[in-house]
PDB file of N, CA and C in Angstrom:
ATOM      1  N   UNK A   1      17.110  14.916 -11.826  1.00 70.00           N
ATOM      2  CA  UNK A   1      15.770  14.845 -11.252  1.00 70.00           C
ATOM      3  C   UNK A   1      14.874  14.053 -12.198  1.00 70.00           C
ATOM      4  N   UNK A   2      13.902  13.403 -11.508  1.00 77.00           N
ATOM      5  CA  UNK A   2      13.317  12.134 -12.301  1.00 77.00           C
ATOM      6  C   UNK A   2      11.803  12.433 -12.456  1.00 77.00           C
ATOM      7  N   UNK A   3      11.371  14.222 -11.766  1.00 82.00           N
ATOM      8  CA  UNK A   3       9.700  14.382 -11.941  1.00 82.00           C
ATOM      9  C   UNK A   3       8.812  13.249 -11.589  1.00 82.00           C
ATOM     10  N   UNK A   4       8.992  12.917 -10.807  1.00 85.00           N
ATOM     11  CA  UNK A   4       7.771  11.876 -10.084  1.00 85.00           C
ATOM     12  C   UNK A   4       6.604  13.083  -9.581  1.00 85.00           C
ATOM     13  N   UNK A   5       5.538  12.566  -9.567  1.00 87.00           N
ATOM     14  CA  UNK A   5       4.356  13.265  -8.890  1.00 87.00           C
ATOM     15  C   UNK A   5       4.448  12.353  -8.036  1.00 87.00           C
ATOM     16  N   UNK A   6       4.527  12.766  -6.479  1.00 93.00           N
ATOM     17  CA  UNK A   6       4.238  12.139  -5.095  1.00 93.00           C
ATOM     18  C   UNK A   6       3.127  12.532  -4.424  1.00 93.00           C
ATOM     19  N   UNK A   7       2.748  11.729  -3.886  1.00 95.00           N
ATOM     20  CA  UNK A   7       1.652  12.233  -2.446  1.00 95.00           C
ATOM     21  C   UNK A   7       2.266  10.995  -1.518  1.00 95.00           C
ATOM     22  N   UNK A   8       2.275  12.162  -0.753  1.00 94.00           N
ATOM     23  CA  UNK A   8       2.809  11.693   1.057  1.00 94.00           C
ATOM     24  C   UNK A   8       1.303  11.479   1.715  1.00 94.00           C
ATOM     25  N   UNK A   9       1.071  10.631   2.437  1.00 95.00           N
ATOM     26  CA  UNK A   9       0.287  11.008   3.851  1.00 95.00           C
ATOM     27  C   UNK A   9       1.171  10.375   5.362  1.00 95.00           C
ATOM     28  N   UNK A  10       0.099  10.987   6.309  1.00 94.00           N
ATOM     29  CA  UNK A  10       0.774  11.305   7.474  1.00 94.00           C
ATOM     30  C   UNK A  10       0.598   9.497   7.868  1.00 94.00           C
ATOM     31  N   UNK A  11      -0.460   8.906   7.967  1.00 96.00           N
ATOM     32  CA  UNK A  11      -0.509   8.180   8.389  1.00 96.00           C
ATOM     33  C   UNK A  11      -1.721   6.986   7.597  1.00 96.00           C
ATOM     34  N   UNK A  12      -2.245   5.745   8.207  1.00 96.00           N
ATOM     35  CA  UNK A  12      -2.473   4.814   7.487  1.00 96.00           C
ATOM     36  C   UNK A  12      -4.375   5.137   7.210  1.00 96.00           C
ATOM     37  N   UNK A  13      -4.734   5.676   7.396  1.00 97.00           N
ATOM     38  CA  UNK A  13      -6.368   5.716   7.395  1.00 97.00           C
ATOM     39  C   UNK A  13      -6.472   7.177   6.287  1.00 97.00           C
ATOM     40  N   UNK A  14      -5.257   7.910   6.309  1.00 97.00           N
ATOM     41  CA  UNK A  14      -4.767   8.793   4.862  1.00 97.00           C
ATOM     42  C   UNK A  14      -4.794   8.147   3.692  1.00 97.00           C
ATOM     43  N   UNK A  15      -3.910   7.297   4.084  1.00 97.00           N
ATOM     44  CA  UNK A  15      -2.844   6.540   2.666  1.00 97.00           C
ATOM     45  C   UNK A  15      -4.111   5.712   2.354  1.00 97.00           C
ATOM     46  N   UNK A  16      -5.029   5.330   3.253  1.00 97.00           N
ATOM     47  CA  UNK A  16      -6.030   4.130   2.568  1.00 97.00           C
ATOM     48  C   UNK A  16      -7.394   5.337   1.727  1.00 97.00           C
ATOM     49  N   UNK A  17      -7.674   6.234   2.468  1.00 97.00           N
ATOM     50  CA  UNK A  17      -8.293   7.088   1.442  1.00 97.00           C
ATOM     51  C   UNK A  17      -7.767   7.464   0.483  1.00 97.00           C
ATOM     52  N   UNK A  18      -6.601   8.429   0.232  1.00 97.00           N
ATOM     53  CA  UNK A  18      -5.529   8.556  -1.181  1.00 97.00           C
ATOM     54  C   UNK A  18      -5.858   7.259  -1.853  1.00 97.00           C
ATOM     55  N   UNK A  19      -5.813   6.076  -2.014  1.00 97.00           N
ATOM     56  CA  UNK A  19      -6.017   5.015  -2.110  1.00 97.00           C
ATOM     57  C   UNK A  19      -7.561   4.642  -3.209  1.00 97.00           C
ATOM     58  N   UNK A  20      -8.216   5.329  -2.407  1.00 98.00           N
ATOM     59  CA  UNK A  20      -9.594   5.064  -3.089  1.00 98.00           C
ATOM     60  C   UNK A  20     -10.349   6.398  -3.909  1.00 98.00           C
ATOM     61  N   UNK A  21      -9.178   7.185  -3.859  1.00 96.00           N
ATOM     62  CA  UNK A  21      -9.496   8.226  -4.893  1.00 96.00           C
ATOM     63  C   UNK A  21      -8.968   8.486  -5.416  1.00 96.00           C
ATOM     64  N   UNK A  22      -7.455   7.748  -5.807  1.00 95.00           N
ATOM     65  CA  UNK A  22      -6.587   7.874  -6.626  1.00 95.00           C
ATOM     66  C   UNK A  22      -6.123   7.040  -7.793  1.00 95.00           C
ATOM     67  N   UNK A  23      -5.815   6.800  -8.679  1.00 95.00           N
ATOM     68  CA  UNK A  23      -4.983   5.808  -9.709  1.00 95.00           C
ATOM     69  C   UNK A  23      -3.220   5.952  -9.272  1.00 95.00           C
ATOM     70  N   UNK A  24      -2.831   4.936  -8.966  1.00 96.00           N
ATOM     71  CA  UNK A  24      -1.042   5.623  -9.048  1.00 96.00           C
ATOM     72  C   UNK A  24      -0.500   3.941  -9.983  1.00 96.00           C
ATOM     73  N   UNK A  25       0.602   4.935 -10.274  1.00 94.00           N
ATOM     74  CA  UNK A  25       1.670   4.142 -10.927  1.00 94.00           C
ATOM     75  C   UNK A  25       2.261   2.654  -9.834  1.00 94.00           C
ATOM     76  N   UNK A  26       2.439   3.433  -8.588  1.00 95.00           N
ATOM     77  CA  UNK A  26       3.113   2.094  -7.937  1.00 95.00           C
ATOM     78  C   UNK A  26       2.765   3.179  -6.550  1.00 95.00           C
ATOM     79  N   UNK A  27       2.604   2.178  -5.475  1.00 96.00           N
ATOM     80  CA  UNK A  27       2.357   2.919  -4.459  1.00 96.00           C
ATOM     81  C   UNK A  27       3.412   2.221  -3.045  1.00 96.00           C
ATOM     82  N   UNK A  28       4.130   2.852  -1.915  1.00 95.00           N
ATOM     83  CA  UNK A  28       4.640   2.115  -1.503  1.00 95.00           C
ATOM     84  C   UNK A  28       4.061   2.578  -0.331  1.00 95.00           C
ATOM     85  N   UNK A  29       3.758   1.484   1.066  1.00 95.00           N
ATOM     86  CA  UNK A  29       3.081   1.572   2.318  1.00 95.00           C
ATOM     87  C   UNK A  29       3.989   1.063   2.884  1.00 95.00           C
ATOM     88  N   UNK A  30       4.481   1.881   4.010  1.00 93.00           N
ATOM     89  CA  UNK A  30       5.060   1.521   5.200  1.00 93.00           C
ATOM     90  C   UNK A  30       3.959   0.484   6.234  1.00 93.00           C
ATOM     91  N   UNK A  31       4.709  -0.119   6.759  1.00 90.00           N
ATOM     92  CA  UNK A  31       4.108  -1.658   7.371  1.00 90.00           C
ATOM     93  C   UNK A  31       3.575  -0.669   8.495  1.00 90.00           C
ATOM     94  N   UNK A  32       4.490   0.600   9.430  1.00 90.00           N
ATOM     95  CA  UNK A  32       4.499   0.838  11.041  1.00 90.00           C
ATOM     96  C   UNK A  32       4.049   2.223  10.353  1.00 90.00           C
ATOM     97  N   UNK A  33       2.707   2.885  10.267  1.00 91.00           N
ATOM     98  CA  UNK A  33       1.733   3.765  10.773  1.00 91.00           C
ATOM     99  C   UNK A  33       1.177   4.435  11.765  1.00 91.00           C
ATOM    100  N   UNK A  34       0.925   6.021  12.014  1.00 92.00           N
ATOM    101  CA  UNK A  34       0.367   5.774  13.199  1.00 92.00           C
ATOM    102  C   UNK A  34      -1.472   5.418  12.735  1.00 92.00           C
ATOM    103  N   UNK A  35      -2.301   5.550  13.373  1.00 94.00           N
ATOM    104  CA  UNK A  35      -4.146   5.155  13.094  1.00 94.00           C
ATOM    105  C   UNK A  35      -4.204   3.717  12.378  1.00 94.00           C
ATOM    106  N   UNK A  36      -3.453   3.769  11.837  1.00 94.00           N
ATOM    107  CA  UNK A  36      -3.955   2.519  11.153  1.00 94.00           C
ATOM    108  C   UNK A  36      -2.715   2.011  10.030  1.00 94.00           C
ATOM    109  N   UNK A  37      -1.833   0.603  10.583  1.00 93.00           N
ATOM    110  CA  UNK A  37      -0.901   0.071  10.313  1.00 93.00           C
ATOM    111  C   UNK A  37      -0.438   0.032   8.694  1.00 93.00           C
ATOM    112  N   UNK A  38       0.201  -0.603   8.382  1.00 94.00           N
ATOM    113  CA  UNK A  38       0.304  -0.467   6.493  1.00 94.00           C
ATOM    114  C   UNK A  38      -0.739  -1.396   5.858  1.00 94.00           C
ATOM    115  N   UNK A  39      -0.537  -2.657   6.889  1.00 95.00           N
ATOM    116  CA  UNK A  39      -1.020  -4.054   6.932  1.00 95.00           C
ATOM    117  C   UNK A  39      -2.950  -4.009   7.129  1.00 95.00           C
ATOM    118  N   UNK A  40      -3.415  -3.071   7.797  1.00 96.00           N
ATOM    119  CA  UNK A  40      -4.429  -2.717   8.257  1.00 96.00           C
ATOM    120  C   UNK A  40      -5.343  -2.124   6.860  1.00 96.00           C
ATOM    121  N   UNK A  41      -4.510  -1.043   6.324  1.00 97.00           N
ATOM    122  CA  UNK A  41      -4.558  -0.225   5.042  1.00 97.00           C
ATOM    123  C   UNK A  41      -4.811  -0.936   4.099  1.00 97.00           C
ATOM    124  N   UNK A  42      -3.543  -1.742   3.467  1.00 97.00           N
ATOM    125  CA  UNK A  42      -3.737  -2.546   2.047  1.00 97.00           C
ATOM    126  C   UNK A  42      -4.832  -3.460   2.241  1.00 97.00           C
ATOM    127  N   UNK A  43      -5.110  -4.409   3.608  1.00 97.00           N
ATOM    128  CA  UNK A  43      -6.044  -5.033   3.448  1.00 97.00           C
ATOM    129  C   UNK A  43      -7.195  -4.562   2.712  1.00 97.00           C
ATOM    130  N   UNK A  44      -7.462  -3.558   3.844  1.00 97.00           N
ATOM    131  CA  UNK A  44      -9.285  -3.164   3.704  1.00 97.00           C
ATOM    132  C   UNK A  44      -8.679  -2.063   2.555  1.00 97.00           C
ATOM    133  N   UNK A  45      -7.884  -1.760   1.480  1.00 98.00           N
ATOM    134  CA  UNK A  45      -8.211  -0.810   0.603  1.00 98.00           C
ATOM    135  C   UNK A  45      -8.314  -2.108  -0.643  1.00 98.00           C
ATOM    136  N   UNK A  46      -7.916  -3.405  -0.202  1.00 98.00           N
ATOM    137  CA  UNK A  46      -8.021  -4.578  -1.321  1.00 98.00           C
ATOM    138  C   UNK A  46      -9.435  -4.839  -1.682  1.00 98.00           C
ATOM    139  N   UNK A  47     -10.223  -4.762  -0.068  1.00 97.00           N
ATOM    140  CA  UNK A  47     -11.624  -5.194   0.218  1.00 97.00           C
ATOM    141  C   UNK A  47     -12.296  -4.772  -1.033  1.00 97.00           C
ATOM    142  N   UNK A  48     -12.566  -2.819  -0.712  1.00 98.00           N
ATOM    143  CA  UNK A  48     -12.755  -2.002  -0.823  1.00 98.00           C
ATOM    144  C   UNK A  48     -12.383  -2.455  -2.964  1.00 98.00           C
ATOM    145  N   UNK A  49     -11.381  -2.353  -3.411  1.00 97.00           N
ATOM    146  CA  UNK A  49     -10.776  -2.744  -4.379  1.00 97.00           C
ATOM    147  C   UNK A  49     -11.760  -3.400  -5.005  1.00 97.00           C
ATOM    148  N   UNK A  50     -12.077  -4.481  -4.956  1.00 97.00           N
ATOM    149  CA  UNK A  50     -12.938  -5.521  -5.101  1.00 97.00           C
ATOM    150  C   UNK A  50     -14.196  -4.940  -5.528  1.00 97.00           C
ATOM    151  N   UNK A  51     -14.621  -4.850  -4.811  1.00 97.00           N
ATOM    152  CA  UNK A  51     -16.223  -4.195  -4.760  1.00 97.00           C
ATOM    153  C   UNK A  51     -15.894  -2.721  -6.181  1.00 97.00           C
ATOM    154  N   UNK A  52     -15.426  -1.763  -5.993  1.00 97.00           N
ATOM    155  CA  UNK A  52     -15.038  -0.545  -6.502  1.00 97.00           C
ATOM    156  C   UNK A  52     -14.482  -0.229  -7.407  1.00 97.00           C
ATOM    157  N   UNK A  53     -13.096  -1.122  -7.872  1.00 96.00           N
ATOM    158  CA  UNK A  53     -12.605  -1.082  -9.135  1.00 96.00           C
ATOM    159  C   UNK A  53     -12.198  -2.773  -9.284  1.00 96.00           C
ATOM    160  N   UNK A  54     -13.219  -3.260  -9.564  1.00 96.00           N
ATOM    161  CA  UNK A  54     -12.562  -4.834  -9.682  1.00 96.00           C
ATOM    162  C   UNK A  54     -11.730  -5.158 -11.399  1.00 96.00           C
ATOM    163  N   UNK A  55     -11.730  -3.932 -11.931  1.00 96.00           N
ATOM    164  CA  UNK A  55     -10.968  -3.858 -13.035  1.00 96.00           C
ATOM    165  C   UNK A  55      -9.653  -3.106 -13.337  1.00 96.00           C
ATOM    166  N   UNK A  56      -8.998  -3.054 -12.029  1.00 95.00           N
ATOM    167  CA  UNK A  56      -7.717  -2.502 -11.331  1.00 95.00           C
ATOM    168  C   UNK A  56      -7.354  -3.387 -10.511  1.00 95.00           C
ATOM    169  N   UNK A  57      -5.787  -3.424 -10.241  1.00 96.00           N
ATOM    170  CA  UNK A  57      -4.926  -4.037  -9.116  1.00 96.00           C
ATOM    171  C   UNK A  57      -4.340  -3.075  -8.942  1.00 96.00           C
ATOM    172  N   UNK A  58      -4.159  -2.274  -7.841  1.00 97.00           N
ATOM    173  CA  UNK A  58      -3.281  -1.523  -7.371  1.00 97.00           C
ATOM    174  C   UNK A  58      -1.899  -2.119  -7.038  1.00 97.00           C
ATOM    175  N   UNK A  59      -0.624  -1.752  -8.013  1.00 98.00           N
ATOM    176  CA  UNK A  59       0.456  -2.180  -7.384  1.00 98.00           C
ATOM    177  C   UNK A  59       0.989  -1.626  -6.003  1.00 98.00           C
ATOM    178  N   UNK A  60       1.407  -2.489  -5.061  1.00 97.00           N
ATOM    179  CA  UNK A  60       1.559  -2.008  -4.021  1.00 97.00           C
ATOM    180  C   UNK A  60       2.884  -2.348  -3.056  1.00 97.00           C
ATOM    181  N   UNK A  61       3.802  -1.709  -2.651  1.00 96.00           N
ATOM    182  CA  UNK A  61       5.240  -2.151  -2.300  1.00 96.00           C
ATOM    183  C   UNK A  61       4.917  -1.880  -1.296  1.00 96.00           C
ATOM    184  N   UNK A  62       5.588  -3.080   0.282  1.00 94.00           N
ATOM    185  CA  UNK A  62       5.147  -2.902   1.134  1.00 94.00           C
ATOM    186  C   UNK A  62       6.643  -2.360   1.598  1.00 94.00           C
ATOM    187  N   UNK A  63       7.115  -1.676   2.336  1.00 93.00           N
ATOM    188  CA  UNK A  63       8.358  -1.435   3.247  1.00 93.00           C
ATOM    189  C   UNK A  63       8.679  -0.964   4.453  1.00 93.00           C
ATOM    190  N   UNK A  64       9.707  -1.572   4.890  1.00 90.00           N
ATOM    191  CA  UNK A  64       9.738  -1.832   6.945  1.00 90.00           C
ATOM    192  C   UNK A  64      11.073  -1.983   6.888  1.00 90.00           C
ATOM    193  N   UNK A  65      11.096  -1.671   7.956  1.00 88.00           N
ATOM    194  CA  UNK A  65      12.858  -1.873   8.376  1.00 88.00           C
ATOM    195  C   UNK A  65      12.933  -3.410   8.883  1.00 88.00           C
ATOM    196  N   UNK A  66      11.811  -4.073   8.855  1.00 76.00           N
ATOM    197  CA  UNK A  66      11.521  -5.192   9.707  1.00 76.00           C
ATOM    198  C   UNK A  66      11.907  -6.117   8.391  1.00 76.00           C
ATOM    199  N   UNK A  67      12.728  -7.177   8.640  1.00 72.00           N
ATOM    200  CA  UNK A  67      12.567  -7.962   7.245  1.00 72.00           C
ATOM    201  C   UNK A  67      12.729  -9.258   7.489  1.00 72.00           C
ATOM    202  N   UNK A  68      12.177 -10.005   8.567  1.00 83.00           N
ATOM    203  CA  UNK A  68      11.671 -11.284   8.543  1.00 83.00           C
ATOM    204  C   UNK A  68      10.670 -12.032   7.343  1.00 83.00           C
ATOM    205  N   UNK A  69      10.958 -13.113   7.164  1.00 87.00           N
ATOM    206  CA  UNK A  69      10.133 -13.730   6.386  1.00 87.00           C
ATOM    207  C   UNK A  69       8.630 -13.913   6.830  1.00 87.00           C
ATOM    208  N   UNK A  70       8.395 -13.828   8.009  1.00 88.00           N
ATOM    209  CA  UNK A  70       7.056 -13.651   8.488  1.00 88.00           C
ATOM    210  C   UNK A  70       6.639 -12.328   8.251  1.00 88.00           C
ATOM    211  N   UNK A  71       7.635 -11.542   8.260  1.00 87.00           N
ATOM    212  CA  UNK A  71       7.083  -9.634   7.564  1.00 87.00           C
ATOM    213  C   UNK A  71       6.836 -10.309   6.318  1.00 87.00           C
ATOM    214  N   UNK A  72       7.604 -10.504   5.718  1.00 88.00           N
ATOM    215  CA  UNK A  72       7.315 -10.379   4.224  1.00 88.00           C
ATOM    216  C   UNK A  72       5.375 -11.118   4.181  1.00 88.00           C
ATOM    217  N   UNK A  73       5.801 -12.642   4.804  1.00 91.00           N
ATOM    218  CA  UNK A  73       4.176 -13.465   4.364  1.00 91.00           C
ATOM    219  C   UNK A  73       3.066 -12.446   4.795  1.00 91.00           C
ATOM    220  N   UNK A  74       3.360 -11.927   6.122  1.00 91.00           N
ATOM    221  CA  UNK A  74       1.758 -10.505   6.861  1.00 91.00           C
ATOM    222  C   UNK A  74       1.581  -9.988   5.815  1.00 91.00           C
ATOM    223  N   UNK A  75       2.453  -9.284   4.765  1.00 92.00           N
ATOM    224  CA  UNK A  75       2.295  -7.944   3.784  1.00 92.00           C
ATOM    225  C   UNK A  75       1.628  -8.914   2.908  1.00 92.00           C
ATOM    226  N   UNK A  76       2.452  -9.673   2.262  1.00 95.00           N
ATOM    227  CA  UNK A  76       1.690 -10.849   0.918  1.00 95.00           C
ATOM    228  C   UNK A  76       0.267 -11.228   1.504  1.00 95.00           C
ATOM    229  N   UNK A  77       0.022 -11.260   2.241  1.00 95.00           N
ATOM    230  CA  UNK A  77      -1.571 -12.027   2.951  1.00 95.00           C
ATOM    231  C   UNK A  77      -2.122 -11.025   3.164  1.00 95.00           C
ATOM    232  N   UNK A  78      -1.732  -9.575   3.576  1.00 95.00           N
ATOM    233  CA  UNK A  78      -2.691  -9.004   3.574  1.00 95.00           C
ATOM    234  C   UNK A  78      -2.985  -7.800   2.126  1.00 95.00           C
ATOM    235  N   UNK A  79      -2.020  -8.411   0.920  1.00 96.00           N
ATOM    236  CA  UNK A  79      -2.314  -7.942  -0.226  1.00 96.00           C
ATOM    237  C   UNK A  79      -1.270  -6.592  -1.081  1.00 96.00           C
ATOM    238  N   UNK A  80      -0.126  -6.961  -0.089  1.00 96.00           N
ATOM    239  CA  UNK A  80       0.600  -6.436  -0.845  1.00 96.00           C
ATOM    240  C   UNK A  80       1.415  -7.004  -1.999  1.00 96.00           C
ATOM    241  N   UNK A  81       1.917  -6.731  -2.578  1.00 97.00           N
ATOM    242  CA  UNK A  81       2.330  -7.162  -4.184  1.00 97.00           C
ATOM    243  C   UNK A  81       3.630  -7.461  -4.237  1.00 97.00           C
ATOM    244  N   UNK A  82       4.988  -7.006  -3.316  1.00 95.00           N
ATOM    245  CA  UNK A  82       6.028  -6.800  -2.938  1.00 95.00           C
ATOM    246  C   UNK A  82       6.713  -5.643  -1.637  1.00 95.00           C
ATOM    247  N   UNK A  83       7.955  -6.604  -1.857  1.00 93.00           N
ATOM    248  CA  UNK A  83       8.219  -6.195  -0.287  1.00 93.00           C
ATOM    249  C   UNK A  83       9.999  -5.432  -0.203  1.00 93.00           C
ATOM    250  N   UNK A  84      10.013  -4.519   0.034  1.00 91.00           N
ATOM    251  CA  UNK A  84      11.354  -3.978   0.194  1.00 91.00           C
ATOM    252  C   UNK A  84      11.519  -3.463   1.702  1.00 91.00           C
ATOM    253  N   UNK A  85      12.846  -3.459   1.968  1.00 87.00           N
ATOM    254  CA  UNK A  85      13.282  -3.265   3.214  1.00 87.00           C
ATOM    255  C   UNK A  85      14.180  -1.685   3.475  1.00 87.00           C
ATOM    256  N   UNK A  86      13.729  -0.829   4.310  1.00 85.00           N
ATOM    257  CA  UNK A  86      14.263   0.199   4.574  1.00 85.00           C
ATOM    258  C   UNK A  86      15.591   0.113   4.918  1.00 85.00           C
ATOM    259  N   UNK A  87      16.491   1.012   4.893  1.00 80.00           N
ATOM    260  CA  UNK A  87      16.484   2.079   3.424  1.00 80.00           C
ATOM    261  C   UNK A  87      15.650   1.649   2.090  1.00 80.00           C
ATOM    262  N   UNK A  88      14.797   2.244   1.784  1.00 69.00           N
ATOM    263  CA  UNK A  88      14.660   2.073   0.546  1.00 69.00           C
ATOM    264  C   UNK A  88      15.958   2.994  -0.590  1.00 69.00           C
TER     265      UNK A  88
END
């Protein structure tokens, strides 16, 4: 066992609050959410980023079972950092 501290959320308007009240080591967002997509999330928590801690980058792994190169560019454009493909 490797003791990670995790936080789960249910869905993407969670994960983007966790987000703005949290510090993490590495964070990974599923692309397919229900409320609000992965893609939807990292954006506006980048926005948000900016303005709020512009002396932080949140690392951020995006992952989908989807693994087109056009998945990968959506996640990179909308500010994710890297991209892995389910299974993780």
């Amino acid at each position: 066992k490797m003791d990670f501290d995790v936080t789960v959320v249910s869905d993407g308007l969670e994960g983007l609050k966790a987000l703005q009240c949290h510090l993490y080591d590495v964070v990974l967002c599923d692309f397919l959410m229900p409320v609000m997509d992965g893609l939807d999330c990292v954006q506006q928590y980048r926005e948000w980023e900016k303005v709020h801690r512009p002396w932080f980058r949140q690392y951020i792994i995006g992952i989908s079972a989807h693994a087109s190169p056009l998945d990968v560019e959506k996640g990179r454009n909308a500010g994710m950092d890297d991209f892995k493909m389910k299974p993780v």
